Amino acid sequence: QKEVEQNSGPLSVPEGAIASLNCTYSDRGSQSFFWYRQYSGKSPELIMFIYSNGDKEDGRFTAQLNKASQYVSLLIRDSQPSDSATYLCAVTSRGTGRRALTFGSGTRLQVQP
Amino acid sequence: GAGVSQSPSNKVTEKGKDVELRCDPISGHTALYWYRQSLGQGLEFLIYFQGNSAPDKSGLPSDRFSAERTGGSVSTLTIQRTQQEDSAVYLCASSLVQEELFFGEGSRLTVL
């Protein structure tokens, strides 16, 4: 089992719709959760982080964390073609003794104009 | 500098040669990370430096890989006797607040 799992996609949504990206993790001791966006040929950039159960909103982005179910999600409201990218979920894996982030393989999002 | 700087941006080498990849982190960032990303894949953790602590080398795939960080700043990732499966983009990141990483543009390594 991978430590961090994401559906590779592509997830295709029409412009203006809500895009929902999901991520599950295996280490119940994980404490910090991140979403990075990676445009094709570019490096990842941080868009959201969440530490506590519940929702965290930042503009059109909402991160949702459910530690009991070990999943974290990212909602993008009013999706724009410029949101088309690969979204990487990342968690700390302190249970393994490693303090660096463990990344999922990413979900490719396509927003259709 | 303003961001994480990596060099070279592209490196083509022959199988069996050694390569060195350099990372200059954001000034003042105490943590430095190396990841690699193969085509269409996620990021694979390689090594993590935090201040003066012993580095976390748990992600290095073999003893052909090594990294050092001099003076708490610049880091060099060395791959000895390169193999074709080493071909990937090698990403360096640094952070001040732990886990909020800022990535460089990466070094694309191609082993022929």
PDB file of C-alpha atoms in Angstrom:
ATOM      1  CA  GLN A   1       0.000   0.000   0.000  1.00  0.00           C
ATOM      2  CA  LYS A   2       1.312   3.410  -0.952  1.00  0.00           C
ATOM      3  CA  GLU A   3       1.681   5.888   1.882  1.00  0.00           C
ATOM      4  CA  VAL A   4      -0.277   8.543   0.000  1.00  0.00           C
ATOM      5  CA  GLU A   5      -2.759   7.577  -2.708  1.00  0.00           C
ATOM      6  CA  GLN A   6      -4.431   9.693  -5.322  1.00  0.00           C
ATOM      7  CA  ASN A   7      -6.439   8.892  -8.413  1.00  0.00           C
ATOM      8  CA  SER A   8      -4.190   9.767 -11.339  1.00  0.00           C
ATOM      9  CA  GLY A   9      -7.071  11.086 -13.442  1.00  0.00           C
ATOM     10  CA  PRO A  10      -7.439  12.950 -15.615  1.00  0.00           C
ATOM     11  CA  LEU A  11     -10.340  14.583 -13.872  1.00  0.00           C
ATOM     12  CA  SER A  12     -12.194  16.648 -16.422  1.00  0.00           C
ATOM     13  CA  VAL A  13     -14.627  19.368 -15.358  1.00  0.00           C
ATOM     14  CA  PRO A  14     -16.280  22.195 -17.294  1.00  0.00           C
ATOM     15  CA  GLU A  15     -15.301  25.772 -16.640  1.00  0.00           C
ATOM     16  CA  GLY A  16     -17.200  27.180 -13.663  1.00  0.00           C
ATOM     17  CA  ALA A  17     -17.834  23.795 -12.053  1.00  0.00           C
ATOM     18  CA  ILE A  18     -16.474  22.495  -8.751  1.00  0.00           C
ATOM     19  CA  ALA A  19     -13.480  20.197  -9.007  1.00  0.00           C
ATOM     20  CA  SER A  20     -13.075  17.695  -6.182  1.00  0.00           C
ATOM     21  CA  LEU A  21      -9.683  16.082  -5.639  1.00  0.00           C
ATOM     22  CA  ASN A  22      -9.201  13.321  -3.102  1.00  0.00           C
ATOM     23  CA  CYS A  23      -6.283  11.805  -1.271  1.00  0.00           C
ATOM     24  CA  THR A  24      -5.941   9.011   1.275  1.00  0.00           C
ATOM     25  CA  TYR A  25      -2.965   8.295   3.491  1.00  0.00           C
ATOM     26  CA  SER A  26      -1.855   5.267   5.432  1.00  0.00           C
ATOM     27  CA  ASP A  27       0.048   6.706   8.397  1.00  0.00           C
ATOM     28  CA  ARG A  28      -2.482   7.455  11.120  1.00  0.00           C
ATOM     29  CA  GLY A  29       0.174   9.540  12.874  1.00  0.00           C
ATOM     30  CA  SER A  30       0.366  12.051  10.033  1.00  0.00           C
ATOM     31  CA  GLN A  31      -0.226  15.555  11.299  1.00  0.00           C
ATOM     32  CA  SER A  32       0.265  17.996   8.441  1.00  0.00           C
ATOM     33  CA  PHE A  33      -1.379  17.895   5.040  1.00  0.00           C
ATOM     34  CA  PHE A  34      -0.578  19.878   1.950  1.00  0.00           C
ATOM     35  CA  TRP A  35      -1.815  20.420  -1.571  1.00  0.00           C
ATOM     36  CA  TYR A  36       0.681  21.400  -4.234  1.00  0.00           C
ATOM     37  CA  ARG A  37      -0.116  22.384  -7.804  1.00  0.00           C
ATOM     38  CA  GLN A  38       2.257  21.452 -10.602  1.00  0.00           C
ATOM     39  CA  TYR A  39       1.874  22.827 -14.089  1.00  0.00           C
ATOM     40  CA  SER A  40       3.329  20.726 -16.877  1.00  0.00           C
ATOM     41  CA  GLY A  41       7.090  21.105 -16.999  1.00  0.00           C
ATOM     42  CA  LYS A  42       7.169  23.236 -13.869  1.00  0.00           C
ATOM     43  CA  SER A  43       7.949  22.661 -10.217  1.00  0.00           C
ATOM     44  CA  PRO A  44       5.286  22.135  -7.555  1.00  0.00           C
ATOM     45  CA  GLU A  45       3.958  25.161  -5.717  1.00  0.00           C
ATOM     46  CA  LEU A  46       2.121  25.144  -2.418  1.00  0.00           C
ATOM     47  CA  ILE A  47      -1.515  26.181  -2.601  1.00  0.00           C
ATOM     48  CA  MET A  48      -3.013  24.984   0.701  1.00  0.00           C
ATOM     49  CA  PHE A  49      -2.125  23.343   3.952  1.00  0.00           C
ATOM     50  CA  ILE A  50      -4.353  22.012   6.721  1.00  0.00           C
ATOM     51  CA  TYR A  51      -3.530  20.664  10.146  1.00  0.00           C
ATOM     52  CA  SER A  52      -6.899  20.222  11.874  1.00  0.00           C
ATOM     53  CA  ASN A  53     -10.006  18.227  11.087  1.00  0.00           C
ATOM     54  CA  GLY A  54     -12.636  20.117   9.146  1.00  0.00           C
ATOM     55  CA  ASP A  55     -12.574  22.627   6.343  1.00  0.00           C
ATOM     56  CA  LYS A  56     -10.158  25.399   5.527  1.00  0.00           C
ATOM     57  CA  GLU A  57     -11.054  27.931   2.863  1.00  0.00           C
ATOM     58  CA  ASP A  58      -8.758  30.191   0.875  1.00  0.00           C
ATOM     59  CA  GLY A  59     -10.413  32.006  -1.995  1.00  0.00           C
ATOM     60  CA  ARG A  60     -11.743  29.461  -4.473  1.00  0.00           C
ATOM     61  CA  PHE A  61      -9.924  26.619  -2.701  1.00  0.00           C
ATOM     62  CA  THR A  62     -11.200  24.568   0.227  1.00  0.00           C
ATOM     63  CA  ALA A  63      -9.170  21.841   1.898  1.00  0.00           C
ATOM     64  CA  GLN A  64     -11.031  19.227   3.903  1.00  0.00           C
ATOM     65  CA  LEU A  65      -9.412  16.895   6.408  1.00  0.00           C
ATOM     66  CA  ASN A  66     -10.879  13.829   8.084  1.00  0.00           C
ATOM     67  CA  LYS A  67      -8.237  12.140  10.224  1.00  0.00           C
ATOM     68  CA  ALA A  68     -10.559   9.354  11.369  1.00  0.00           C
ATOM     69  CA  SER A  69     -11.072   8.272   7.777  1.00  0.00           C
ATOM     70  CA  GLN A  70      -7.530   9.237   6.780  1.00  0.00           C
ATOM     71  CA  TYR A  71      -8.451  11.335   3.828  1.00  0.00           C
ATOM     72  CA  VAL A  72      -7.892  14.874   2.712  1.00  0.00           C
ATOM     73  CA  SER A  73      -9.579  16.577  -0.195  1.00  0.00           C
ATOM     74  CA  LEU A  74      -9.287  19.768  -2.185  1.00  0.00           C
ATOM     75  CA  LEU A  75     -12.278  21.531  -3.680  1.00  0.00           C
ATOM     76  CA  ILE A  76     -11.813  24.141  -6.373  1.00  0.00           C
ATOM     77  CA  ARG A  77     -14.863  26.306  -6.923  1.00  0.00           C
ATOM     78  CA  ASP A  78     -15.571  28.134 -10.176  1.00  0.00           C
ATOM     79  CA  SER A  79     -12.867  26.133 -11.933  1.00  0.00           C
ATOM     80  CA  GLN A  80     -10.919  27.989 -14.585  1.00  0.00           C
ATOM     81  CA  PRO A  81      -8.863  26.656 -17.501  1.00  0.00           C
ATOM     82  CA  SER A  82      -5.830  28.086 -15.687  1.00  0.00           C
ATOM     83  CA  ASP A  83      -6.486  25.565 -12.908  1.00  0.00           C
ATOM     84  CA  SER A  84      -5.583  22.765 -15.300  1.00  0.00           C
ATOM     85  CA  ALA A  85      -2.569  21.130 -13.688  1.00  0.00           C
ATOM     86  CA  THR A  86      -1.534  18.147 -11.610  1.00  0.00           C
ATOM     87  CA  TYR A  87      -2.449  18.421  -7.942  1.00  0.00           C
ATOM     88  CA  LEU A  88      -0.161  16.672  -5.494  1.00  0.00           C
ATOM     89  CA  CYS A  89      -1.245  15.705  -2.017  1.00  0.00           C
ATOM     90  CA  ALA A  90       1.519  15.583   0.576  1.00  0.00           C
ATOM     91  CA  VAL A  91       1.630  14.531   4.215  1.00  0.00           C
ATOM     92  CA  THR A  92       4.186  14.252   6.924  1.00  0.00           C
ATOM     93  CA  SER A  93       4.986  10.676   7.818  1.00  0.00           C
ATOM     94  CA  ARG A  94       6.216  11.120  11.319  1.00  0.00           C
ATOM     95  CA  GLY A  95       5.215   7.567  12.123  1.00  0.00           C
ATOM     96  CA  THR A  96       8.019   6.337   9.899  1.00  0.00           C
ATOM     97  CA  GLY A  97      10.461   8.651  11.620  1.00  0.00           C
ATOM     98  CA  ARG A  98      10.787  10.710   8.497  1.00  0.00           C
ATOM     99  CA  ARG A  99      10.008  14.388   8.856  1.00  0.00           C
ATOM    100  CA  ALA A 100      10.063  15.290   5.171  1.00  0.00           C
ATOM    101  CA  LEU A 101       6.872  15.339   3.150  1.00  0.00           C
ATOM    102  CA  THR A 102       5.599  12.205   1.446  1.00  0.00           C
ATOM    103  CA  PHE A 103       3.869  12.976  -1.829  1.00  0.00           C
ATOM    104  CA  GLY A 104       1.164  11.176  -3.720  1.00  0.00           C
ATOM    105  CA  SER A 105       1.550  10.641  -7.446  1.00  0.00           C
ATOM    106  CA  GLY A 106      -0.909  13.436  -8.219  1.00  0.00           C
ATOM    107  CA  THR A 107      -4.247  13.911  -9.929  1.00  0.00           C
ATOM    108  CA  ARG A 108      -4.296  15.603 -13.298  1.00  0.00           C
ATOM    109  CA  LEU A 109      -7.115  18.134 -13.569  1.00  0.00           C
ATOM    110  CA  GLN A 110      -8.418  19.366 -16.899  1.00  0.00           C
ATOM    111  CA  VAL A 111     -10.823  22.306 -16.920  1.00  0.00           C
ATOM    112  CA  GLN A 112     -12.675  22.477 -20.219  1.00  0.00           C
ATOM    113  CA  PRO A 113     -13.482  26.002 -21.505  1.00  0.00           C
TER     114      PRO A 113
ATOM    115  CA  GLY B   1      18.493  34.750  -3.625  1.00  0.00           C
ATOM    116  CA  ALA B   2      14.837  35.232  -4.318  1.00  0.00           C
ATOM    117  CA  GLY B   3      14.150  31.566  -4.886  1.00  0.00           C
ATOM    118  CA  VAL B   4      15.697  28.131  -4.824  1.00  0.00           C
ATOM    119  CA  SER B   5      18.330  27.900  -7.525  1.00  0.00           C
ATOM    120  CA  GLN B   6      19.375  24.610  -9.099  1.00  0.00           C
ATOM    121  CA  SER B   7      22.071  23.798 -11.588  1.00  0.00           C
ATOM    122  CA  PRO B   8      22.487  22.484 -14.149  1.00  0.00           C
ATOM    123  CA  SER B   9      18.952  22.746 -15.492  1.00  0.00           C
ATOM    124  CA  ASN B  10      19.687  19.931 -17.916  1.00  0.00           C
ATOM    125  CA  LYS B  11      22.344  17.250 -17.830  1.00  0.00           C
ATOM    126  CA  VAL B  12      22.908  14.502 -20.356  1.00  0.00           C
ATOM    127  CA  THR B  13      25.458  11.902 -19.388  1.00  0.00           C
ATOM    128  CA  GLU B  14      26.594   8.475 -20.384  1.00  0.00           C
ATOM    129  CA  LYS B  15      25.858   5.410 -18.335  1.00  0.00           C
ATOM    130  CA  GLY B  16      28.576   4.834 -15.756  1.00  0.00           C
ATOM    131  CA  LYS B  17      29.602   8.481 -15.395  1.00  0.00           C
ATOM    132  CA  ASP B  18      29.283  10.445 -12.148  1.00  0.00           C
ATOM    133  CA  VAL B  19      27.118  13.568 -11.950  1.00  0.00           C
ATOM    134  CA  GLU B  20      26.773  16.381  -9.445  1.00  0.00           C
ATOM    135  CA  LEU B  21      23.642  18.450  -9.034  1.00  0.00           C
ATOM    136  CA  ARG B  22      23.696  21.681  -7.074  1.00  0.00           C
ATOM    137  CA  CYS B  23      21.049  23.434  -5.019  1.00  0.00           C
ATOM    138  CA  ASP B  24      21.225  26.934  -3.554  1.00  0.00           C
ATOM    139  CA  PRO B  25      18.300  27.346  -1.139  1.00  0.00           C
ATOM    140  CA  ILE B  26      16.445  30.492  -0.186  1.00  0.00           C
ATOM    141  CA  SER B  27      18.587  32.539   2.163  1.00  0.00           C
ATOM    142  CA  GLY B  28      17.752  31.812   5.796  1.00  0.00           C
ATOM    143  CA  HIS B  29      15.896  28.571   5.139  1.00  0.00           C
ATOM    144  CA  THR B  30      17.168  25.938   7.522  1.00  0.00           C
ATOM    145  CA  ALA B  31      15.641  22.885   5.877  1.00  0.00           C
ATOM    146  CA  LEU B  32      16.651  21.511   2.495  1.00  0.00           C
ATOM    147  CA  TYR B  33      15.134  18.579   0.640  1.00  0.00           C
ATOM    148  CA  TRP B  34      15.957  16.549  -2.442  1.00  0.00           C
ATOM    149  CA  TYR B  35      13.230  14.751  -4.344  1.00  0.00           C
ATOM    150  CA  ARG B  36      13.180  13.178  -7.764  1.00  0.00           C
ATOM    151  CA  GLN B  37      10.335  12.903 -10.218  1.00  0.00           C
ATOM    152  CA  SER B  38      10.252  10.442 -13.053  1.00  0.00           C
ATOM    153  CA  LEU B  39       8.105  11.166 -16.093  1.00  0.00           C
ATOM    154  CA  GLY B  40       4.438  11.236 -15.140  1.00  0.00           C
ATOM    155  CA  GLN B  41       5.156  10.179 -11.574  1.00  0.00           C
ATOM    156  CA  GLY B  42       4.923  11.794  -8.174  1.00  0.00           C
ATOM    157  CA  LEU B  43       7.790  13.046  -6.093  1.00  0.00           C
ATOM    158  CA  GLU B  44      10.098  10.474  -4.549  1.00  0.00           C
ATOM    159  CA  PHE B  45      11.834  11.612  -1.373  1.00  0.00           C
ATOM    160  CA  LEU B  46      15.612  11.270  -1.391  1.00  0.00           C
ATOM    161  CA  ILE B  47      17.199  13.167   1.489  1.00  0.00           C
ATOM    162  CA  TYR B  48      16.413  15.906   4.019  1.00  0.00           C
ATOM    163  CA  PHE B  49      18.730  18.298   5.854  1.00  0.00           C
ATOM    164  CA  GLN B  50      17.579  20.290   8.883  1.00  0.00           C
ATOM    165  CA  GLY B  51      20.013  22.750  10.397  1.00  0.00           C
ATOM    166  CA  ASN B  52      22.960  21.013  12.008  1.00  0.00           C
ATOM    167  CA  SER B  53      21.109  17.751  12.612  1.00  0.00           C
ATOM    168  CA  ALA B  54      22.134  14.523  10.951  1.00  0.00           C
ATOM    169  CA  PRO B  55      20.420  14.305   7.562  1.00  0.00           C
ATOM    170  CA  ASP B  56      17.548  11.914   6.923  1.00  0.00           C
ATOM    171  CA  LYS B  57      18.966   9.735   4.154  1.00  0.00           C
ATOM    172  CA  SER B  58      16.205   7.144   4.262  1.00  0.00           C
ATOM    173  CA  GLY B  59      15.033   7.861   0.711  1.00  0.00           C
ATOM    174  CA  LEU B  60      18.335   7.417  -1.107  1.00  0.00           C
ATOM    175  CA  PRO B  61      17.741   4.475  -3.479  1.00  0.00           C
ATOM    176  CA  SER B  62      21.258   3.064  -3.415  1.00  0.00           C
ATOM    177  CA  ASP B  63      24.764   3.748  -2.175  1.00  0.00           C
ATOM    178  CA  ARG B  64      25.515   5.362  -5.515  1.00  0.00           C
ATOM    179  CA  PHE B  65      23.587   8.372  -4.270  1.00  0.00           C
ATOM    180  CA  SER B  66      24.991  10.798  -1.734  1.00  0.00           C
ATOM    181  CA  ALA B  67      24.399  14.393  -0.746  1.00  0.00           C
ATOM    182  CA  GLU B  68      26.052  16.993   1.369  1.00  0.00           C
ATOM    183  CA  ARG B  69      25.174  20.424   2.564  1.00  0.00           C
ATOM    184  CA  THR B  70      28.028  22.773   3.225  1.00  0.00           C
ATOM    185  CA  GLY B  71      27.809  25.574   5.765  1.00  0.00           C
ATOM    186  CA  GLY B  72      24.097  25.022   6.209  1.00  0.00           C
ATOM    187  CA  SER B  73      23.422  26.442   2.767  1.00  0.00           C
ATOM    188  CA  VAL B  74      24.351  25.027  -0.648  1.00  0.00           C
ATOM    189  CA  SER B  75      23.774  21.319  -1.223  1.00  0.00           C
ATOM    190  CA  THR B  76      25.233  18.945  -3.768  1.00  0.00           C
ATOM    191  CA  LEU B  77      23.600  15.659  -4.786  1.00  0.00           C
ATOM    192  CA  THR B  78      26.083  13.227  -6.295  1.00  0.00           C
ATOM    193  CA  ILE B  79      25.150  10.173  -8.316  1.00  0.00           C
ATOM    194  CA  GLN B  80      28.004   7.804  -9.013  1.00  0.00           C
ATOM    195  CA  ARG B  81      28.116   5.317 -11.886  1.00  0.00           C
ATOM    196  CA  THR B  82      24.838   6.562 -13.306  1.00  0.00           C
ATOM    197  CA  GLN B  83      22.308   4.107 -14.671  1.00  0.00           C
ATOM    198  CA  GLN B  84      19.488   4.679 -17.138  1.00  0.00           C
ATOM    199  CA  GLU B  85      16.911   4.324 -14.365  1.00  0.00           C
ATOM    200  CA  ASP B  86      18.450   7.374 -12.708  1.00  0.00           C
ATOM    201  CA  SER B  87      16.981   9.529 -15.486  1.00  0.00           C
ATOM    202  CA  ALA B  88      14.514  11.909 -13.847  1.00  0.00           C
ATOM    203  CA  VAL B  89      14.022  15.486 -12.759  1.00  0.00           C
ATOM    204  CA  TYR B  90      15.804  16.109  -9.482  1.00  0.00           C
ATOM    205  CA  LEU B  91      14.023  18.724  -7.412  1.00  0.00           C
ATOM    206  CA  CYS B  92      15.470  20.627  -4.514  1.00  0.00           C
ATOM    207  CA  ALA B  93      13.301  22.471  -2.008  1.00  0.00           C
ATOM    208  CA  SER B  94      13.933  24.562   1.054  1.00  0.00           C
ATOM    209  CA  SER B  95      11.754  25.725   3.900  1.00  0.00           C
ATOM    210  CA  LEU B  96      11.802  28.024   6.895  1.00  0.00           C
ATOM    211  CA  VAL B  97       8.592  26.826   8.465  1.00  0.00           C
ATOM    212  CA  GLN B  98       8.848  23.090   8.409  1.00  0.00           C
ATOM    213  CA  GLU B  99       7.015  21.343   5.607  1.00  0.00           C
ATOM    214  CA  GLU B 100       6.033  24.477   3.665  1.00  0.00           C
ATOM    215  CA  LEU B 101       8.416  23.789   0.841  1.00  0.00           C
ATOM    216  CA  PHE B 102       9.597  26.091  -1.907  1.00  0.00           C
ATOM    217  CA  PHE B 103      10.900  24.186  -4.912  1.00  0.00           C
ATOM    218  CA  GLY B 104      13.564  25.018  -7.432  1.00  0.00           C
ATOM    219  CA  GLU B 105      13.013  24.511 -11.146  1.00  0.00           C
ATOM    220  CA  GLY B 106      14.779  21.166 -11.040  1.00  0.00           C
ATOM    221  CA  SER B 107      17.687  19.496 -12.801  1.00  0.00           C
ATOM    222  CA  ARG B 108      16.649  17.197 -15.613  1.00  0.00           C
ATOM    223  CA  LEU B 109      19.049  14.258 -15.799  1.00  0.00           C
ATOM    224  CA  THR B 110      19.177  12.021 -18.847  1.00  0.00           C
ATOM    225  CA  VAL B 111      21.410   8.956 -18.743  1.00  0.00           C
ATOM    226  CA  LEU B 112      22.093   7.488 -22.165  1.00  0.00           C
TER     227      LEU B 112
END
